[in-house]
mmCIF file of C-alpha atoms in Angstrom:
data_model
loop_
_atom_site.group_PDB
_atom_site.id
_atom_site.type_symbol
_atom_site.label_atom_id
_atom_site.label_comp_id
_atom_site.label_asym_id
_atom_site.label_seq_id
_atom_site.Cartn_x
_atom_site.Cartn_y
_atom_site.Cartn_z
ATOM 1 C CA MET A 1 -7.678 1.471 8.536
ATOM 2 C CA ILE A 2 -4.242 0.430 9.816
ATOM 3 C CA GLU A 3 -1.278 2.461 8.632
ATOM 4 C CA VAL A 4 1.973 0.523 8.506
ATOM 5 C CA GLU A 5 4.641 3.123 7.928
ATOM 6 C CA LYS A 6 8.227 4.190 8.412
ATOM 7 C CA THR A 7 9.461 7.773 8.341
ATOM 8 C CA CYS A 8 13.129 8.689 7.794
ATOM 9 C CA VAL A 9 15.124 11.907 7.702
ATOM 10 C CA LEU A 10 16.425 12.552 4.200
ATOM 11 C CA SER A 11 20.201 12.899 4.046
ATOM 12 C CA ALA A 12 22.053 13.704 0.821
ATOM 13 C CA GLU A 13 22.881 10.013 0.315
ATOM 14 C CA SER A 14 19.408 8.687 1.083
ATOM 15 C CA ARG A 15 17.818 11.382 -1.107
ATOM 16 C CA ASP A 16 19.884 10.257 -4.110
ATOM 17 C CA ARG A 17 19.012 6.604 -3.494
ATOM 18 C CA LEU A 18 15.348 7.468 -3.090
ATOM 19 C CA HIS A 19 15.167 9.403 -6.361
ATOM 20 C CA GLU A 20 16.602 6.385 -8.161
ATOM 21 C CA LYS A 21 13.771 4.216 -6.805
ATOM 22 C CA LEU A 22 11.095 6.813 -7.548
ATOM 23 C CA ARG A 23 11.869 6.696 -11.255
ATOM 24 C CA GLY A 24 10.065 3.354 -11.421
ATOM 25 C CA MET A 25 7.030 4.567 -9.457
ATOM 26 C CA THR A 26 3.925 6.574 -10.376
ATOM 27 C CA HIS A 27 3.885 10.228 -9.349
ATOM 28 C CA GLN A 28 0.442 11.002 -7.914
ATOM 29 C CA GLY A 29 0.922 14.723 -7.395
ATOM 30 C CA VAL A 30 1.816 17.340 -4.815
ATOM 31 C CA VAL A 31 -0.437 18.344 -1.921
ATOM 32 C CA GLN A 32 -0.290 21.003 0.752
ATOM 33 C CA GLN A 33 -1.356 19.829 4.205
ATOM 34 C CA THR A 34 -2.019 21.863 7.325
ATOM 35 C CA ASP A 35 -2.486 19.718 10.430
ATOM 36 C CA SER A 36 -3.839 21.228 13.648
ATOM 37 C CA TYR A 37 -3.381 18.963 16.686
ATOM 38 C CA TYR A 38 -5.607 19.120 19.773
ATOM 39 C CA ASP A 39 -5.241 17.892 23.332
ATOM 40 C CA THR A 40 -6.358 18.655 26.874
ATOM 41 C CA PRO A 41 -4.327 21.007 29.099
ATOM 42 C CA ALA A 42 -3.088 17.888 30.959
ATOM 43 C CA TRP A 43 -1.975 16.193 27.705
ATOM 44 C CA ASP A 44 -4.331 13.251 28.271
ATOM 45 C CA LEU A 45 -4.189 12.199 24.617
ATOM 46 C CA LEU A 46 -0.441 12.561 24.120
ATOM 47 C CA ARG A 47 0.177 10.415 27.203
ATOM 48 C CA GLN A 48 -1.820 7.607 25.527
ATOM 49 C CA ALA A 49 -0.133 8.062 22.114
ATOM 50 C CA VAL A 50 -3.435 9.305 20.697
ATOM 51 C CA PHE A 51 -3.376 12.104 18.134
ATOM 52 C CA VAL A 52 -6.457 14.148 17.305
ATOM 53 C CA ARG A 53 -5.904 16.457 14.363
ATOM 54 C CA VAL A 54 -7.842 18.416 11.770
ATOM 55 C CA ARG A 55 -6.316 18.321 8.301
ATOM 56 C CA ASN A 56 -6.847 21.278 5.979
ATOM 57 C CA MET A 57 -9.761 22.477 8.138
ATOM 58 C CA SER A 58 -11.968 19.732 6.682
ATOM 59 C CA THR A 59 -11.126 16.266 8.068
ATOM 60 C CA LEU A 60 -10.890 15.099 11.669
ATOM 61 C CA GLN A 61 -8.332 12.292 11.990
ATOM 62 C CA ILE A 62 -7.906 10.241 15.142
ATOM 63 C CA LYS A 63 -4.737 8.128 15.231
ATOM 64 C CA PHE A 64 -3.955 5.639 17.968
ATOM 65 C CA ASP A 65 -2.033 2.457 18.694
ATOM 66 C CA GLU A 66 -3.781 -0.873 18.565
ATOM 67 C CA GLU A 67 -4.074 -2.809 21.812
ATOM 68 C CA GLY A 68 -0.833 -4.672 22.416
ATOM 69 C CA SER A 69 1.225 -2.348 20.184
ATOM 70 C CA ASP A 70 4.987 -2.943 20.249
ATOM 71 C CA LYS A 71 5.485 0.843 20.510
ATOM 72 C CA HIS A 72 7.957 0.858 17.600
ATOM 73 C CA HIS A 73 6.084 3.650 15.825
ATOM 74 C CA VAL A 74 5.366 1.446 12.830
ATOM 75 C CA GLU A 75 1.652 0.651 13.039
ATOM 76 C CA CYS A 76 -1.337 2.738 14.051
ATOM 77 C CA VAL A 77 -5.076 2.861 13.474
ATOM 78 C CA GLU A 78 -6.456 5.963 11.775
ATOM 79 C CA ARG A 79 -10.126 6.893 11.544
ATOM 80 C CA ALA A 80 -11.333 9.952 9.676
ATOM 81 C CA PHE A 81 -14.487 12.053 9.875
ATOM 82 C CA SER A 82 -15.640 15.187 8.075
ATOM 83 C CA VAL A 83 -15.834 18.318 10.216
ATOM 84 C CA GLU A 84 -17.986 20.133 7.670
ATOM 85 C CA GLY A 85 -21.210 18.879 9.262
ATOM 86 C CA PRO A 86 -22.424 17.239 12.477
ATOM 87 C CA LEU A 87 -19.829 15.036 14.124
ATOM 88 C CA PRO A 88 -21.042 11.401 13.925
ATOM 89 C CA GLU A 89 -21.708 9.256 16.982
ATOM 90 C CA GLU A 90 -18.808 6.976 15.987
ATOM 91 C CA ALA A 91 -16.374 9.863 16.439
ATOM 92 C CA HIS A 92 -17.791 10.754 19.855
ATOM 93 C CA ALA A 93 -17.660 7.099 20.956
ATOM 94 C CA LEU A 94 -14.009 6.851 19.900
ATOM 95 C CA LEU A 95 -13.079 10.034 21.748
ATOM 96 C CA GLN A 96 -14.899 8.812 24.854
ATOM 97 C CA ARG A 97 -12.696 5.712 24.725
ATOM 98 C CA PHE A 98 -9.635 7.889 25.355
ATOM 99 C CA LEU A 99 -11.303 10.709 27.286
ATOM 100 C CA PRO A 100 -14.000 9.076 29.486
ATOM 101 C CA TYR A 101 -15.431 12.467 30.466
ATOM 102 C CA TRP A 102 -15.905 13.454 26.791
ATOM 103 C CA ARG A 103 -19.129 15.404 26.212
ATOM 104 C CA PRO A 104 -20.647 15.103 22.708
ATOM 105 C CA ALA A 105 -21.512 18.243 20.783
ATOM 106 C CA ALA A 106 -23.055 18.944 17.404
ATOM 107 C CA SER A 107 -19.796 19.932 15.674
ATOM 108 C CA PHE A 108 -16.112 19.406 16.279
ATOM 109 C CA SER A 109 -15.551 23.098 17.018
ATOM 110 C CA GLU A 110 -18.281 22.968 19.656
ATOM 111 C CA ALA A 111 -16.831 19.759 21.077
ATOM 112 C CA VAL A 112 -13.418 21.437 21.349
ATOM 113 C CA ALA A 113 -14.933 24.239 23.427
ATOM 114 C CA VAL A 114 -17.152 22.010 25.599
ATOM 115 C CA ASN A 115 -14.310 19.603 26.364
ATOM 116 C CA HIS A 116 -11.666 22.282 26.848
ATOM 117 C CA LEU A 117 -9.376 21.040 24.118
ATOM 118 C CA GLU A 118 -6.606 23.307 22.875
ATOM 119 C CA GLU A 119 -4.675 23.431 19.618
ATOM 120 C CA PHE A 120 -1.085 22.803 20.675
ATOM 121 C CA VAL A 121 0.724 22.568 17.341
ATOM 122 C CA CYS A 122 -0.008 23.368 13.691
ATOM 123 C CA LEU A 123 2.231 21.721 11.107
ATOM 124 C CA HIS A 124 2.484 22.886 7.496
ATOM 125 C CA LYS A 125 3.670 20.254 5.046
ATOM 126 C CA THR A 126 4.311 19.975 1.312
ATOM 127 C CA ARG A 127 3.974 16.358 0.236
ATOM 128 C CA PHE A 128 5.105 14.760 -3.055
ATOM 129 C CA ILE A 129 3.304 11.419 -3.432
ATOM 130 C CA TYR A 130 4.413 8.313 -5.365
ATOM 131 C CA THR A 131 2.877 4.856 -5.508
ATOM 132 C CA ASP A 132 3.880 1.365 -6.592
ATOM 133 C CA ASP A 133 1.158 -1.245 -6.156
ATOM 134 C CA THR A 134 0.224 -1.016 -2.443
ATOM 135 C CA LEU A 135 3.295 1.022 -1.490
ATOM 136 C CA ILE A 136 2.860 4.761 -0.912
ATOM 137 C CA VAL A 137 5.994 6.911 -0.758
ATOM 138 C CA ALA A 138 5.723 10.523 0.334
ATOM 139 C CA LEU A 139 8.499 13.105 0.223
ATOM 140 C CA ASP A 140 7.614 15.598 2.940
ATOM 141 C CA HIS A 141 8.915 19.084 3.544
ATOM 142 C CA VAL A 142 7.672 20.120 6.984
ATOM 143 C CA GLU A 143 8.096 23.802 7.803
ATOM 144 C CA GLY A 144 10.544 24.271 10.638
ATOM 145 C CA LEU A 145 11.498 20.597 10.790
ATOM 146 C CA GLY A 146 13.081 19.659 7.452
ATOM 147 C CA ASP A 147 12.776 17.005 4.759
ATOM 148 C CA PHE A 148 11.617 13.431 5.273
ATOM 149 C CA VAL A 149 10.413 10.368 3.410
ATOM 150 C CA GLU A 150 7.406 8.417 4.659
ATOM 151 C CA VAL A 151 6.847 4.911 3.292
ATOM 152 C CA GLU A 152 3.403 3.477 3.973
ATOM 153 C CA ILE A 153 1.108 0.539 3.283
ATOM 154 C CA GLN A 154 -2.551 0.742 4.275
ATOM 155 C CA CYS A 155 -4.225 -2.380 5.651
ATOM 156 C CA GLU A 156 -7.722 -3.203 6.819
ATOM 157 C CA GLU A 157 -8.259 -3.344 10.564
ATOM 158 C CA GLY A 158 -7.775 -6.914 11.758
ATOM 159 C CA GLN A 159 -5.599 -7.796 8.761
ATOM 160 C CA ASP A 160 -2.217 -9.496 9.257
ATOM 161 C CA THR A 161 0.397 -6.781 8.732
ATOM 162 C CA SER A 162 3.515 -8.945 8.825
ATOM 163 C CA GLN A 163 3.968 -8.915 5.033
ATOM 164 C CA ALA A 164 3.511 -5.145 4.905
ATOM 165 C CA ARG A 165 6.246 -4.766 7.516
ATOM 166 C CA VAL A 166 8.599 -6.947 5.455
ATOM 167 C CA ILE A 167 7.990 -4.818 2.344
ATOM 168 C CA LEU A 168 8.622 -1.588 4.235
ATOM 169 C CA GLU A 169 11.782 -2.900 5.870
ATOM 170 C CA ALA A 170 13.133 -3.992 2.467
ATOM 171 C CA PHE A 171 12.381 -0.615 0.872
ATOM 172 C CA VAL A 172 13.854 1.476 3.687
ATOM 173 C CA SER A 173 16.976 -0.700 3.930
ATOM 174 C CA THR A 174 17.892 0.196 0.321
ATOM 175 C CA LEU A 175 17.856 3.910 1.231
ATOM 176 C CA ASN A 176 20.449 3.576 3.989
ATOM 177 C CA ALA A 177 18.283 5.921 6.099
ATOM 178 C CA GLU A 178 17.555 5.634 9.805
ATOM 179 C CA PRO A 179 13.808 5.464 10.591
ATOM 180 C CA LEU A 180 12.491 7.945 13.112
ATOM 181 C CA LYS A 181 11.187 6.523 16.391
ATOM 182 C CA ALA A 182 8.635 9.334 16.681
ATOM 183 C CA GLY A 183 6.431 11.485 14.461
ATOM 184 C CA TYR A 184 6.489 15.081 13.280
ATOM 185 C CA THR A 185 4.451 16.169 16.293
ATOM 186 C CA GLU A 186 7.047 14.815 18.699
ATOM 187 C CA LEU A 187 9.833 16.425 16.651
ATOM 188 C CA TRP A 188 8.095 19.790 16.958
ATOM 189 C CA LEU A 189 7.472 19.350 20.679
ATOM 190 C CA ARG A 190 11.094 18.361 21.292
ATOM 191 C CA GLN A 191 12.193 21.647 19.708
ATOM 192 C CA HIS A 192 9.577 23.968 21.189
ATOM 193 C CA GLN A 193 8.104 22.321 24.294
ATOM 194 C CA PRO A 194 10.594 19.726 25.593
ATOM 195 C CA GLU A 195 8.737 19.279 28.880
ATOM 196 C CA VAL A 196 5.576 18.306 26.959
ATOM 197 C CA TYR A 197 7.630 16.086 24.637
ATOM 198 C CA GLN A 198 8.596 14.025 27.681
ATOM 199 C CA CYS A 199 4.893 13.303 28.374
ATOM 200 C CA GLY A 200 4.559 11.315 25.149
ATOM 201 C CA GLN A 201 5.241 7.618 24.630
ATOM 202 C CA TYR A 202 7.488 8.052 21.589
ATOM 203 C CA HIS A 203 10.938 9.621 21.803
ATOM 204 C CA LEU A 204 13.848 9.926 19.409
#
């Protein structure tokens, strides 16, 4: 799956404009998300703009840029795997793509130990979700970081994303909000580990 998304900080003005737009959308509910991010001690994944996280202790998500990415923090590929059983070969093959020395193991927790990965940040988020056709709008409160809106359209891998980008640009422009050039992980690192933040490819 390709995620085409824009994330913006919510100011008082943009919040009011957003709530006006949400009145015409479908509220899908509120979810609590805890995301634990893993990397090597040398930050081999962060340096490649690859993010390996476990969401709510149940789903392994691997997010990375497509080849030839414009590095505008708009599009990324996300693949998800359950961590409640054996880790599939597809997950190991993907991790070996970014970490050539990756050693497969029966479970993700075992793979973390065998490959000397470390949890470097854990983000707690409350997310209010709204949808309108293919558009997904999430109001996020991230502990320690603040309030944000994430606007997303999900596309199949290999699909032309130009129309999705146009839709997102049009939606965000009506909010008068400045899109972030980095994600929540980079925001956290900038606050708490600025030297590690500099290792990443995305900066504010």
